[in-house]
PDB file of C-alpha atoms in Angstrom:
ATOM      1  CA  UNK A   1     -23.655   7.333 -13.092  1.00 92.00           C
ATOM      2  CA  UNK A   2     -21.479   9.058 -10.792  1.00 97.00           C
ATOM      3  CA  UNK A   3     -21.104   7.480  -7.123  1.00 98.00           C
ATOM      4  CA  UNK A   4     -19.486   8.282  -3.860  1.00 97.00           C
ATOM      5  CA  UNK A   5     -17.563   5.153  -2.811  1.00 97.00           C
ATOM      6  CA  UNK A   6     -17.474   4.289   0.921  1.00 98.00           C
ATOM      7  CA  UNK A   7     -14.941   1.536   1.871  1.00 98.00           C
ATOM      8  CA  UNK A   8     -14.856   0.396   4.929  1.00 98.00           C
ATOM      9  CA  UNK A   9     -13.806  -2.398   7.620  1.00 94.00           C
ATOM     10  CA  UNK A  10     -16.412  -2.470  10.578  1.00 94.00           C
ATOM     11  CA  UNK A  11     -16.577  -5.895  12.386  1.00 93.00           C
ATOM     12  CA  UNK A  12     -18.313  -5.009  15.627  1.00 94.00           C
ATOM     13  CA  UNK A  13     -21.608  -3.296  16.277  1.00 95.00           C
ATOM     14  CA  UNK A  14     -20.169  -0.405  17.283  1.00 94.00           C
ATOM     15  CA  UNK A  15     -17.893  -0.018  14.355  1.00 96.00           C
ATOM     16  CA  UNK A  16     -21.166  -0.976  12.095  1.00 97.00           C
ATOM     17  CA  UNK A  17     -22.762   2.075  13.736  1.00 97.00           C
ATOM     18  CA  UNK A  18     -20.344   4.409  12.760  1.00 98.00           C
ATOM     19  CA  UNK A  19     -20.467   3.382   8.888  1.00 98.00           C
ATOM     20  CA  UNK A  20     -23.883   3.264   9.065  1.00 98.00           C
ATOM     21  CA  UNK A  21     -24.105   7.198  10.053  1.00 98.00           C
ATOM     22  CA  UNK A  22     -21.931   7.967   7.634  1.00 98.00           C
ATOM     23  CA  UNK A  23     -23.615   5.823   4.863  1.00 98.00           C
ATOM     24  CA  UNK A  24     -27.199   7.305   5.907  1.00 98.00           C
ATOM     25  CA  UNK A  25     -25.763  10.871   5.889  1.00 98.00           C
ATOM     26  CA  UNK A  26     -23.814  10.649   2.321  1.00 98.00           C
ATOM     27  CA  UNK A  27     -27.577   9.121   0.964  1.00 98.00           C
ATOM     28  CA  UNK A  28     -29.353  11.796   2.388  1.00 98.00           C
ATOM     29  CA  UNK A  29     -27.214  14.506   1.015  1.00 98.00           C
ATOM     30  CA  UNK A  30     -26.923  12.795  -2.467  1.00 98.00           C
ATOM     31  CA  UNK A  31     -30.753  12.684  -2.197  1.00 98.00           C
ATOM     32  CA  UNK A  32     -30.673  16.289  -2.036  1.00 97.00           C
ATOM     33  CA  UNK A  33     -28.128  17.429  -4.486  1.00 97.00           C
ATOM     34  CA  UNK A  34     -29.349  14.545  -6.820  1.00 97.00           C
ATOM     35  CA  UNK A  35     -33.051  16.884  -6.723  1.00 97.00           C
ATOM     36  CA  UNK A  36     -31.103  19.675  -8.077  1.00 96.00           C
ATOM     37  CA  UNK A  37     -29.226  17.621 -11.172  1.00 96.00           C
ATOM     38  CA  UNK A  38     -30.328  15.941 -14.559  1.00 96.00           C
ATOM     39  CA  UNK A  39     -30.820  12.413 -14.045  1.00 96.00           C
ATOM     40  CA  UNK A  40     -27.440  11.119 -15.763  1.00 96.00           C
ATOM     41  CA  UNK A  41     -25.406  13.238 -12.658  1.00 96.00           C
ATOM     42  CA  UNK A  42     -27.235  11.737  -9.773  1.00 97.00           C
ATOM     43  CA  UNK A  43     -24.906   9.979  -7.750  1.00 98.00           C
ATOM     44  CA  UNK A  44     -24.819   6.994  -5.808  1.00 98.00           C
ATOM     45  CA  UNK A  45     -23.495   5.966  -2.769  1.00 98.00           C
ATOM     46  CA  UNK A  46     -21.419   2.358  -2.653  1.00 98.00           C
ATOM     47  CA  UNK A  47     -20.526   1.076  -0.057  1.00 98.00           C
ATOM     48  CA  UNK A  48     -17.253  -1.490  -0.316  1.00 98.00           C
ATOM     49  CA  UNK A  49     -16.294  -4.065   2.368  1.00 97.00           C
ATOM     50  CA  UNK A  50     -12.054  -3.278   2.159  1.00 98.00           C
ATOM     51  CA  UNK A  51     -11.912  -6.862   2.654  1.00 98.00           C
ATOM     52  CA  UNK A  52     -13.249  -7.157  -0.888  1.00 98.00           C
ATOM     53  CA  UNK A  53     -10.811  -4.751  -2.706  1.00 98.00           C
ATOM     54  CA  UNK A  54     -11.662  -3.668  -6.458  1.00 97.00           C
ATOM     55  CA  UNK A  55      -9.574  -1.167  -8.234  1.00 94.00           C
ATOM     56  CA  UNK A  56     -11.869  -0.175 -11.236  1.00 92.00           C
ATOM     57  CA  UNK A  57     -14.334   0.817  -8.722  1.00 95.00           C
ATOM     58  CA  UNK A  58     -12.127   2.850  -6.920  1.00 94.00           C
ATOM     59  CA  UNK A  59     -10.679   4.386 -10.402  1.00 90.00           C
ATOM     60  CA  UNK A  60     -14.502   5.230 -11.198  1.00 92.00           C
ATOM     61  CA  UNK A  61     -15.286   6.899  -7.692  1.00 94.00           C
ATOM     62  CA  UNK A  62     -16.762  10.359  -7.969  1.00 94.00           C
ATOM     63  CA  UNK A  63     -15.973  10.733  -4.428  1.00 95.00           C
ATOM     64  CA  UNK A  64     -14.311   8.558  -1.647  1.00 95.00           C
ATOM     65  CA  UNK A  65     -14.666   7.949   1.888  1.00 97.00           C
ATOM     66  CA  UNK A  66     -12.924   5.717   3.675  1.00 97.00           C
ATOM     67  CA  UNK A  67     -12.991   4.398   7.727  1.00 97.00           C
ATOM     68  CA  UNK A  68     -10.723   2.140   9.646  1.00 97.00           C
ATOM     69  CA  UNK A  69      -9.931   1.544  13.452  1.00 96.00           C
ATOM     70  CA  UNK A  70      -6.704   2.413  14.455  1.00 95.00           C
ATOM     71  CA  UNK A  71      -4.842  -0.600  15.890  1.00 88.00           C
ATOM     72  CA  UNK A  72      -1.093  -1.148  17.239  1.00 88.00           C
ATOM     73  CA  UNK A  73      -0.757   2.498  16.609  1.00 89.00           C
ATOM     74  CA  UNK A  74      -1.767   2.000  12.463  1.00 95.00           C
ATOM     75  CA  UNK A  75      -5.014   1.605  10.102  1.00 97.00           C
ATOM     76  CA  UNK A  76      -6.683  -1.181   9.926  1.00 96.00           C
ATOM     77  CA  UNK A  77      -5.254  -4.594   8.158  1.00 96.00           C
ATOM     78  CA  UNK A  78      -8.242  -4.872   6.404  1.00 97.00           C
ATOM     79  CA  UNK A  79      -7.971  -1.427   4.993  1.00 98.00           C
ATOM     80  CA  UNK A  80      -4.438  -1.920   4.610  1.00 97.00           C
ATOM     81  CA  UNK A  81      -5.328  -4.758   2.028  1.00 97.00           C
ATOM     82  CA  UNK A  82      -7.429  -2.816   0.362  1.00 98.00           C
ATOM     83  CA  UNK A  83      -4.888   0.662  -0.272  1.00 96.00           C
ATOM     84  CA  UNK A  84      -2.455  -2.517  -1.230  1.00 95.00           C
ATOM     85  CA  UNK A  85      -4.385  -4.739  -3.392  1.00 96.00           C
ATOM     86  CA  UNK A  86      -5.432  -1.326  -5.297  1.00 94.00           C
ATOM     87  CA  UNK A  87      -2.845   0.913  -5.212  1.00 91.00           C
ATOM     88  CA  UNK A  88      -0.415   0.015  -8.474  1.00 88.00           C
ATOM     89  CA  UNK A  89      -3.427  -0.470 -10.883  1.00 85.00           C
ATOM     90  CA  UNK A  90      -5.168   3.008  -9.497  1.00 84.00           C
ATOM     91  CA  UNK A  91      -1.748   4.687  -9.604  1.00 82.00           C
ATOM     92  CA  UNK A  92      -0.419   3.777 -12.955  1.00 80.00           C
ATOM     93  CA  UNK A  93      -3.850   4.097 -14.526  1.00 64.00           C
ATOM     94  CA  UNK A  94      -3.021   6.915 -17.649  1.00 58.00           C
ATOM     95  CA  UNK A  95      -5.951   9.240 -16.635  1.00 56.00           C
ATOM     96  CA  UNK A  96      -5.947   8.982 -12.938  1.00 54.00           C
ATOM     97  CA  UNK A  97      -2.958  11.424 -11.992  1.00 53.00           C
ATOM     98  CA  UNK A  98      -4.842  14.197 -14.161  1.00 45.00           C
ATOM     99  CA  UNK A  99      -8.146  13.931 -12.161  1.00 59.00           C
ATOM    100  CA  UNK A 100      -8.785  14.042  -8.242  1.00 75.00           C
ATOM    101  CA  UNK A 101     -11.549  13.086  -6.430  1.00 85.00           C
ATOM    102  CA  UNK A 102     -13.054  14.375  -3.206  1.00 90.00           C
ATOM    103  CA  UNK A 103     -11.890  12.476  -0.381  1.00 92.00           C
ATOM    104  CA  UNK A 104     -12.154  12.108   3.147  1.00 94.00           C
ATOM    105  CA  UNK A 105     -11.765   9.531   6.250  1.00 96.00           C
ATOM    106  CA  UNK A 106     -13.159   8.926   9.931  1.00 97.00           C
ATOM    107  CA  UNK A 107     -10.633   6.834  12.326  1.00 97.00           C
ATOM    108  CA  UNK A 108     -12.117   5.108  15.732  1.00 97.00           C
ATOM    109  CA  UNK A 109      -9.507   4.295  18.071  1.00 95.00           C
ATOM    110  CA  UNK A 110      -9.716   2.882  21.336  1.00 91.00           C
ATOM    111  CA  UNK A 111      -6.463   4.972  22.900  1.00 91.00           C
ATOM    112  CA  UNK A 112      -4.778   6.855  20.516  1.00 94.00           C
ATOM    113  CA  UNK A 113      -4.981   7.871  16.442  1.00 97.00           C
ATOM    114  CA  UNK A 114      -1.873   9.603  16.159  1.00 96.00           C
ATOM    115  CA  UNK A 115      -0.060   6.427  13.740  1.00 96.00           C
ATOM    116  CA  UNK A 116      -3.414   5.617  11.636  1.00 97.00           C
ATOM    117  CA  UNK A 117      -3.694   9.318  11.158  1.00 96.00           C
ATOM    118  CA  UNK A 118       0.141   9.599   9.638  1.00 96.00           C
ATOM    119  CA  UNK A 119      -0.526   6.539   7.725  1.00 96.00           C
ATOM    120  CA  UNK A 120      -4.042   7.364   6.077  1.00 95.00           C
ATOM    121  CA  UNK A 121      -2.139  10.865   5.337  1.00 93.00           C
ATOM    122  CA  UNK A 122       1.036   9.684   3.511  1.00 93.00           C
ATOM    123  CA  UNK A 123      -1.706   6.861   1.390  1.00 93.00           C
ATOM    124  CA  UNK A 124      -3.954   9.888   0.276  1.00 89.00           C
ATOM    125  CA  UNK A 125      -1.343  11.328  -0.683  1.00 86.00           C
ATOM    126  CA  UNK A 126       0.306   8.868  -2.812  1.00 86.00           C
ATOM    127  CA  UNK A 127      -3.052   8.233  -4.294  1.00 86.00           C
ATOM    128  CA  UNK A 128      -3.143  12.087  -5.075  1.00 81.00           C
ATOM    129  CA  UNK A 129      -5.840  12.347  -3.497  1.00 82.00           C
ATOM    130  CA  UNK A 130      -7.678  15.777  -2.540  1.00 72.00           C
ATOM    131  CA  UNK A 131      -8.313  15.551   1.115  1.00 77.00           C
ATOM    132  CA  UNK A 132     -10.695  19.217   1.383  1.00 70.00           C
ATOM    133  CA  UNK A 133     -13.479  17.195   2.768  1.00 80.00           C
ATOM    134  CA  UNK A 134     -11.241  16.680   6.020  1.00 83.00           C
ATOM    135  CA  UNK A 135     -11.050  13.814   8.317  1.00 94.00           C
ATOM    136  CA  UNK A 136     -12.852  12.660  11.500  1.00 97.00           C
ATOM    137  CA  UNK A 137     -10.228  11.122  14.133  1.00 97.00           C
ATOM    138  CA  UNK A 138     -11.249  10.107  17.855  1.00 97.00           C
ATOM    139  CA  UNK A 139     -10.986   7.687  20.609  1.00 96.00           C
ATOM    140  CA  UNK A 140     -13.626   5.689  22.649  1.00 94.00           C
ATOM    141  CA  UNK A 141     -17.222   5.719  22.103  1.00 95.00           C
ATOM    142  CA  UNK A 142     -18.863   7.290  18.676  1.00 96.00           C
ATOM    143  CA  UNK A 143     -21.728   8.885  20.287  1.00 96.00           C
ATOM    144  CA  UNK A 144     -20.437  12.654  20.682  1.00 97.00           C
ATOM    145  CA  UNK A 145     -19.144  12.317  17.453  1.00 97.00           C
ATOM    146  CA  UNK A 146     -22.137  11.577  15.139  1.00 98.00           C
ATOM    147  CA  UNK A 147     -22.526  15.236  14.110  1.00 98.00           C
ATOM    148  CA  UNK A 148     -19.069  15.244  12.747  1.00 97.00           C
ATOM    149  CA  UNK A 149     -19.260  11.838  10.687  1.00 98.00           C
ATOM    150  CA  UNK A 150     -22.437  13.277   9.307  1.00 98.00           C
ATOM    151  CA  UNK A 151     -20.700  16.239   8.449  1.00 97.00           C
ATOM    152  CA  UNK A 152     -18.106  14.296   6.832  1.00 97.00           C
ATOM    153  CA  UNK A 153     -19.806  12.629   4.560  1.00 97.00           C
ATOM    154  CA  UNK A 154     -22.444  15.844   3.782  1.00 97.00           C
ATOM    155  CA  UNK A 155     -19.602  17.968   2.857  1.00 96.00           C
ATOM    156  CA  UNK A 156     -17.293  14.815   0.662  1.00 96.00           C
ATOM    157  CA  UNK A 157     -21.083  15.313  -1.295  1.00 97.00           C
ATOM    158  CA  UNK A 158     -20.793  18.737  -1.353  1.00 96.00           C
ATOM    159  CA  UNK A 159     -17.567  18.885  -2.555  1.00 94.00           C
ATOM    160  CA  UNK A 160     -18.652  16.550  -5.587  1.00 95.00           C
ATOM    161  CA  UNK A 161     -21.628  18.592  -6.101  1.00 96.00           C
ATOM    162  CA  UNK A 162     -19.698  22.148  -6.038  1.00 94.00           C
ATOM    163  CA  UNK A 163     -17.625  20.665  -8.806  1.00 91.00           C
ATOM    164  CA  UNK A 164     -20.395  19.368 -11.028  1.00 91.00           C
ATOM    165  CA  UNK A 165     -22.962  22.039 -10.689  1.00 85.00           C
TER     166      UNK A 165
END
């Protein structure tokens, strides 16, 4: 079964809330495209604490999302681990340079998300990633931002779905 793979790191309640919108959004789009599709292409949406890295679930992703906090001017150090505990096994993997997934990201920062933004960039990259889907970058509160983390996570399903359908 396909699934859309969301790995996060959210430690506070407000950080909770963001995944959470996200999470909600990619299920209620995957509901929708998953009407359209044989049962065998439904897909799924995981949700992975980054704390808790695990490559062959990243290798098996139909689509990816990831979100981190930008701290000290850089991602997260728990989804630092993650890109690091994952990122030889995922990379040297024979089939994984020949296929790309939909991908896309959502940074909360409390001042600035310039570094975690340069970071997350040069890691989807060396993933080989295909960031289409976009990315969702701000500072303070989450609030005037919930239309575009739903959007982010509707169109990382539409992406998967333009691509099976």
């Amino acid at each position: 079964m396909p699934y859309l793979l969301v790995v996060h790191h959210s430690p506070t309640a407000k950080l909770r809330g963001i995944a959470e919108t996200v999470i909600h959004a990619a299920e209620g789009a995957a509901a929708e495209a998953n009407s359209t599709l044989p049962p065998e292409l439904h897909l799924e949406v995981r949700e992975r604490n980054a704390l808790e890295p695990d490559a062959g679930e990243l290798l098996g992703a139909s689509a990816l999302l990831f979100g981190t906090t930008a701290n000290f001017g850089y991602i997260s150090g728990a989804l630092k681990h993650y890109f690091d505990s994952t990122y030889m096994r995922v990379t040297t993997d024979g089939d994984y340079q020949a296929r790309t997934v939909p991908a896309g990201y959502w940074i909360r920062g409390g001042y600035d998300t310039t570094g975690a933004e340069k970071a997350m960039t040069a890691i989807t990259a060396g993933y080989g990633w295909n960031m289409a889907v976009g990315r969702v970058c701000f500072t303070g509160d989450p609030e005037p931002h919930t239309a575009e983390l739903r959007e982010l996570a509707e169109n990382t399903v539409g992406a998967w779905y333009a691509a099976v359908a």
